[in-house]
Coordinates of C-alpha atoms in Angstrom, one line a residue:
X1 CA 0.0 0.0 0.0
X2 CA 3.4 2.5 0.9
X3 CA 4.7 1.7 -2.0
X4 CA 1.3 2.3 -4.2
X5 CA 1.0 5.4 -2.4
X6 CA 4.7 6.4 -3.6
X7 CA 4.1 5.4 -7.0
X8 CA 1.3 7.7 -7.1
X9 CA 2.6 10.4 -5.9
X10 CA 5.8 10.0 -8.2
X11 CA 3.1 10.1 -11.1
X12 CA 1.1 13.3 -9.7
X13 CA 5.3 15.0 -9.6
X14 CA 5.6 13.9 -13.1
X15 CA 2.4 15.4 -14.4
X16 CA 3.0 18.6 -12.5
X17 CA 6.4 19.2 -14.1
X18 CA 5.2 18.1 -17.6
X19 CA 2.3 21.1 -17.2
X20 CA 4.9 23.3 -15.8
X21 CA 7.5 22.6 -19.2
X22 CA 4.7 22.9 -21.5
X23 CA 3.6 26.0 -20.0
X24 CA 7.3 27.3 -19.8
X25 CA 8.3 26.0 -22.9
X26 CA 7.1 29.1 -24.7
X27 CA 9.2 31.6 -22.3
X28 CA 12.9 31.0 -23.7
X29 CA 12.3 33.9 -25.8
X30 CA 15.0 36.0 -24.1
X31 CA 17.4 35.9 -27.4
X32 CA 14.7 37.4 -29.6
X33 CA 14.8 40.8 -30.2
X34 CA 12.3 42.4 -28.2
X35 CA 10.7 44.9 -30.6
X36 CA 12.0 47.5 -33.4
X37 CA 11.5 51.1 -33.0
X38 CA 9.2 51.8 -35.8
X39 CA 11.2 54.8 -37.1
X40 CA 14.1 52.8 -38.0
X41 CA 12.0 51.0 -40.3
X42 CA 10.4 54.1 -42.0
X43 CA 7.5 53.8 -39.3
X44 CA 6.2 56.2 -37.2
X45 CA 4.9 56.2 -32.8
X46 CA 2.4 57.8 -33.4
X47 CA -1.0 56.0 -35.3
X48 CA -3.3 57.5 -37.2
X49 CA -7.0 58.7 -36.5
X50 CA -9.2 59.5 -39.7
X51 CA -10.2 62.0 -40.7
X52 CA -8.0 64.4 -38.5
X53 CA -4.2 63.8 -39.7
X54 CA -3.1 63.2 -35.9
X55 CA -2.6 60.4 -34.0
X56 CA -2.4 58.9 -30.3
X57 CA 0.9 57.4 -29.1
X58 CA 2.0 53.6 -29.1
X59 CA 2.9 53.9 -25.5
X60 CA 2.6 50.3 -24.1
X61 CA 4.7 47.4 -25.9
X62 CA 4.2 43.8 -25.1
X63 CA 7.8 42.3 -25.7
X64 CA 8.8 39.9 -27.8
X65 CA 10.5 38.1 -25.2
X66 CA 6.7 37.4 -23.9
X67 CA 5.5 33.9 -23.8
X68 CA 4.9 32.5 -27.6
X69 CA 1.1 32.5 -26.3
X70 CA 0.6 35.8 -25.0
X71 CA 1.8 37.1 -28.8
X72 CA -1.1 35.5 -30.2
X73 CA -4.4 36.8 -30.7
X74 CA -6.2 34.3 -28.2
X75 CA -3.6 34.4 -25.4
X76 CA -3.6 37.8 -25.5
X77 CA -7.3 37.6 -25.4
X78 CA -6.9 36.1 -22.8
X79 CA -4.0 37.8 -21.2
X80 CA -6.3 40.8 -21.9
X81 CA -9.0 39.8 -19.7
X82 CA -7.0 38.9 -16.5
X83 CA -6.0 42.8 -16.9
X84 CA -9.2 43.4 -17.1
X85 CA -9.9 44.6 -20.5
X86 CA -12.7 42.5 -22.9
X87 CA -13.5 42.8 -26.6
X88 CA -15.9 45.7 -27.9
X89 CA -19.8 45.8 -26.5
X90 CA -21.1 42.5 -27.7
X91 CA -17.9 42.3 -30.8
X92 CA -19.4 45.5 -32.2
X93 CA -17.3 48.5 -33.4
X94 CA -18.3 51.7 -34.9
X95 CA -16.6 54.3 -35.8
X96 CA -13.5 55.1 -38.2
X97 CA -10.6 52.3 -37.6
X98 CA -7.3 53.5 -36.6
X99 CA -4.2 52.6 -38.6
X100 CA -0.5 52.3 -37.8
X101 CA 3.1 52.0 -39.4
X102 CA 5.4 50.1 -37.1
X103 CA 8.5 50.2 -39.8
X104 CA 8.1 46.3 -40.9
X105 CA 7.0 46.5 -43.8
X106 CA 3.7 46.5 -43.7
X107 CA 3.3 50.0 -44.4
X108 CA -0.1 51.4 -42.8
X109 CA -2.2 48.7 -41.6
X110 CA -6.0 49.1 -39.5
X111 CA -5.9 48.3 -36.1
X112 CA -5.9 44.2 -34.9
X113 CA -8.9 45.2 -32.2
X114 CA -9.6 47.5 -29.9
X115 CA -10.4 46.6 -26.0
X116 CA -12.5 48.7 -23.6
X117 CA -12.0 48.2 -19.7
X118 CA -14.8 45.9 -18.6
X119 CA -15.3 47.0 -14.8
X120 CA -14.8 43.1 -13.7
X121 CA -17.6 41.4 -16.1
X122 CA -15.6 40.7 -18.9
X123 CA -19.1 39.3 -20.8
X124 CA -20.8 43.1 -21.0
X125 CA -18.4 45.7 -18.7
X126 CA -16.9 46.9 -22.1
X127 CA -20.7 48.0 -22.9
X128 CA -20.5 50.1 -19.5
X129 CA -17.2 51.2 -20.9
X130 CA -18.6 52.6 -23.8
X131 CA -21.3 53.9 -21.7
X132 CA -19.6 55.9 -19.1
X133 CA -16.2 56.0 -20.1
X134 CA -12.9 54.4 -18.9
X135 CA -9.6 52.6 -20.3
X136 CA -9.4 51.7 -23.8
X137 CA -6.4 50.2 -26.4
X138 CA -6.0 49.2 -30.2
X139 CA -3.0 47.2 -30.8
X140 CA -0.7 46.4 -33.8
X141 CA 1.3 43.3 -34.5
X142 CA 4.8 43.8 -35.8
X143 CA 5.8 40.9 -38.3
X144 CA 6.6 42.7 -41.0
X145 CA 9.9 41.1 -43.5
X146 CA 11.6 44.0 -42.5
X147 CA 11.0 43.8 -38.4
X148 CA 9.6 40.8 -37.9
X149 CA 9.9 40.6 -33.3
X150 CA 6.1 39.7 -32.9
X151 CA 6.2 42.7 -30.5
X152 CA 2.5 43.9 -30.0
X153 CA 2.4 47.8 -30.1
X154 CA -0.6 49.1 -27.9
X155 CA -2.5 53.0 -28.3
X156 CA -4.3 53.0 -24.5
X157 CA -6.0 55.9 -23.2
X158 CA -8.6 57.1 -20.6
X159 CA -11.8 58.4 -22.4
X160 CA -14.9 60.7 -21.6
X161 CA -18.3 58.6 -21.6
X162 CA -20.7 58.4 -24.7
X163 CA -22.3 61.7 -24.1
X164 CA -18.7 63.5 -24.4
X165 CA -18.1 61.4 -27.6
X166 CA -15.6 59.7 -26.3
X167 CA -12.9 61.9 -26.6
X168 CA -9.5 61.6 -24.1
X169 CA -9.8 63.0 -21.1
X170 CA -7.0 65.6 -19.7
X171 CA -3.9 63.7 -19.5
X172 CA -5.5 60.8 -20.6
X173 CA -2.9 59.2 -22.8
X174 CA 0.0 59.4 -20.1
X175 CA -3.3 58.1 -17.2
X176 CA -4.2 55.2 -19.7
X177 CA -0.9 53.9 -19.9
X178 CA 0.0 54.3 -16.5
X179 CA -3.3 52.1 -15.1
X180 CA -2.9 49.0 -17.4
X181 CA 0.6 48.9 -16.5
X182 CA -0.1 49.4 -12.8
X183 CA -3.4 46.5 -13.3
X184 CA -0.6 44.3 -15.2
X185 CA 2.2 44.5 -12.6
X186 CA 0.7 45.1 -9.0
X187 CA 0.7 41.3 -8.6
X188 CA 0.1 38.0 -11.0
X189 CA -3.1 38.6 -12.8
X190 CA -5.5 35.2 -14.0
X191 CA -8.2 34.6 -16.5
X192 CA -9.2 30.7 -17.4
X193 CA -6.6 28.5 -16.6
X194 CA -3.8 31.0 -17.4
X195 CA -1.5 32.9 -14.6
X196 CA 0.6 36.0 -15.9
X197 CA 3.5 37.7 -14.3
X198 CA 4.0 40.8 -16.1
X199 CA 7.4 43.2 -15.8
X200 CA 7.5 46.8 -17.2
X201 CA 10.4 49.4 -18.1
X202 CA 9.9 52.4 -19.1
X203 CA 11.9 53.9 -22.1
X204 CA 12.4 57.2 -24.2
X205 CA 13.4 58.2 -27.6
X206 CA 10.5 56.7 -29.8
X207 CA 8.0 59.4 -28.8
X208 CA 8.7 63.0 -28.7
X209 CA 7.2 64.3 -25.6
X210 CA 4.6 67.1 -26.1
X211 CA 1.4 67.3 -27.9
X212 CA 2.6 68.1 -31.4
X213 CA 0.7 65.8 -33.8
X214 CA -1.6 64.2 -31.1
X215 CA -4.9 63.5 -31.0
X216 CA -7.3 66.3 -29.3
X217 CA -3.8 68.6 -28.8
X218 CA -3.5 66.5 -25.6
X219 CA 0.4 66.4 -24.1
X220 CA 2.0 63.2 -23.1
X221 CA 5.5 62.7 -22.0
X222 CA 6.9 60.3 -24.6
X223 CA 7.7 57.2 -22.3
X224 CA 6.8 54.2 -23.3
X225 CA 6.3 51.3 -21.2
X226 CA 7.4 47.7 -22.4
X227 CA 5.9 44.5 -21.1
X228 CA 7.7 41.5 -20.7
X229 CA 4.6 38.8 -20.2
X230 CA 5.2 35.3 -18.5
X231 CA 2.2 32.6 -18.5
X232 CA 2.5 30.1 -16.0
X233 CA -0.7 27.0 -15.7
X234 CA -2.9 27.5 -12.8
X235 CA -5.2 25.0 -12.2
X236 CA -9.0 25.1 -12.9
X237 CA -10.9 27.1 -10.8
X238 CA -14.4 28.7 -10.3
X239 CA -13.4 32.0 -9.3
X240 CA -11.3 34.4 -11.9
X241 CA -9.6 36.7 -9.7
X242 CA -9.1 39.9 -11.7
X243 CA -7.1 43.3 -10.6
X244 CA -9.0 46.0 -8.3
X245 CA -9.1 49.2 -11.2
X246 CA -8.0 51.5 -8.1
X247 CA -9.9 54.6 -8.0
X248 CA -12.0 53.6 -11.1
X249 CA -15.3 52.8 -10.9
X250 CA -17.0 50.0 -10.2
X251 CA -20.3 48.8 -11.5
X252 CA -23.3 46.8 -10.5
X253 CA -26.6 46.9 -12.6
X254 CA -29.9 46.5 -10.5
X255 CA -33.3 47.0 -12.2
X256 CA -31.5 48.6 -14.8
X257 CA -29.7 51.1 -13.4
X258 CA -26.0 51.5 -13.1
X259 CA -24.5 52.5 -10.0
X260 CA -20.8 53.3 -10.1
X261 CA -19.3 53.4 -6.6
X262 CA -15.4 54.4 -6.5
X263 CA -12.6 52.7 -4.7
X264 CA -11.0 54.9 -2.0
X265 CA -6.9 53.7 -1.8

């Protein structure tokens, strides 16, 4: 019976570290180049918003040297959601899409998708999002022949609610940036069956700072923050925990009416 016991539990180690390696497998990334500045490659730190001319800073850059799965569209779904962003009001967009040129190649390409902060329901929060306001991105994938890291370049930025048409709110570039980085790296974040530990630095030189060719004339100091993304397995679970949004509302619907109460920190 010992040693049945012992077998077993030499099987359970062995299935733990095989999750673990192919969970890991994915992170030996640290030899790839972690993105391109755009400008080298012709490319520009700045998108594009039609009709205007201007354009809103790339200011968050998910690295390269991310896990394999975070760089993909799904993992960084889902990735997305344990920061506590969700896709557009029930997959709906309206509105003009926003292009950029990261310098690969690629010239001027429409945004991959946009994600609006999703106030901890990550089913119909963005539609409170689009209601009232809040934290927003559009991302870019750079793969072009030219720069091909398959760095994911991110636009985020606070906005005013629907009534305001959704325009950025005063320092709302520099605000946006700074809240998904401080959701992504306050602790390990979770969604599904994925963990995520997330590291940031902050660098210069890609943006100029200043409010010359942005969007809405709105300043912002030309940092950038670059994320370096690590998923690790968790196991199943009923509960998602997802980050506090700290002095950002929060919002329960009763009898139709939204209530937004804010965190005090």
């Amino acid at each position: 019976m010992i040693s049945f016991s012992s077998n077993l539990f030499n099987l359970f180690l062995i299935i733990i570290n095989c999750l673990f390696q192919n969970a890991t497998s994915n992170n030996n990334n640290n030899d790839k180049v972690p993105y391109y500045v755009p400008s080298s490659g012709g490319g520009k730190s700045l998108n594009r918003v039609p009709p205007t001319g201007l354009g809103e800073p790339l200011n968050v850059i998910i690295s390269a040297r991310s896990s394999s799965e975070v760089l993909t569209d799904s993992g960084f779904e889902n990735y997305a959601k344990s920061i506590g962003f969700s896709q557009e009001c029930l997959g709906l967009h309206l509105g003009d899409l926003q292009s950029a040129n990261l310098g690969d190649g690629n010239g001027w390409l429409n945004e991959t998708k946009l994600y609006r902060q999703d106030y901890g329901d990550p089913l119909l929060g963005s539609c409170i999002e689009s209601l009232i306001g809040g934290n927003h991105f559009r991302y870019w994938r750079q793969n072009g022949t030219k720069a091909p890291s398959g760095a994911l370049f991110l636009t985020v930025s606070s906005e005013e609610d629907l009534k305001k048409a959704h325009t950025i709110i005063p320092n709302g570039y520099n605000l946006g940036r700074d809240r998904l980085v401080r959701n992504a790296t306050e602790s390990n974040t979770t969604f599904g069956n994925r963990k995520y530990s997330t590291k940031v630095q902050y660098v210069g030189g890609m943006l100029a700072p200043g409010s010359v060719g942005v969007n809405h004339g709105i300043s912002q100091d030309g940092k950038v923050a670059v994320l370096t993304v690590t998923a690790i397995p968790k196991f199943p679970s009923n509960k998602n925990p997802r980050p506090k949004l700290l002095k950002e509302p929060q919002v329960n619907i009763t009898t139709g009416t939204v209530i937004v109460h804010h965190i005090v920190t």
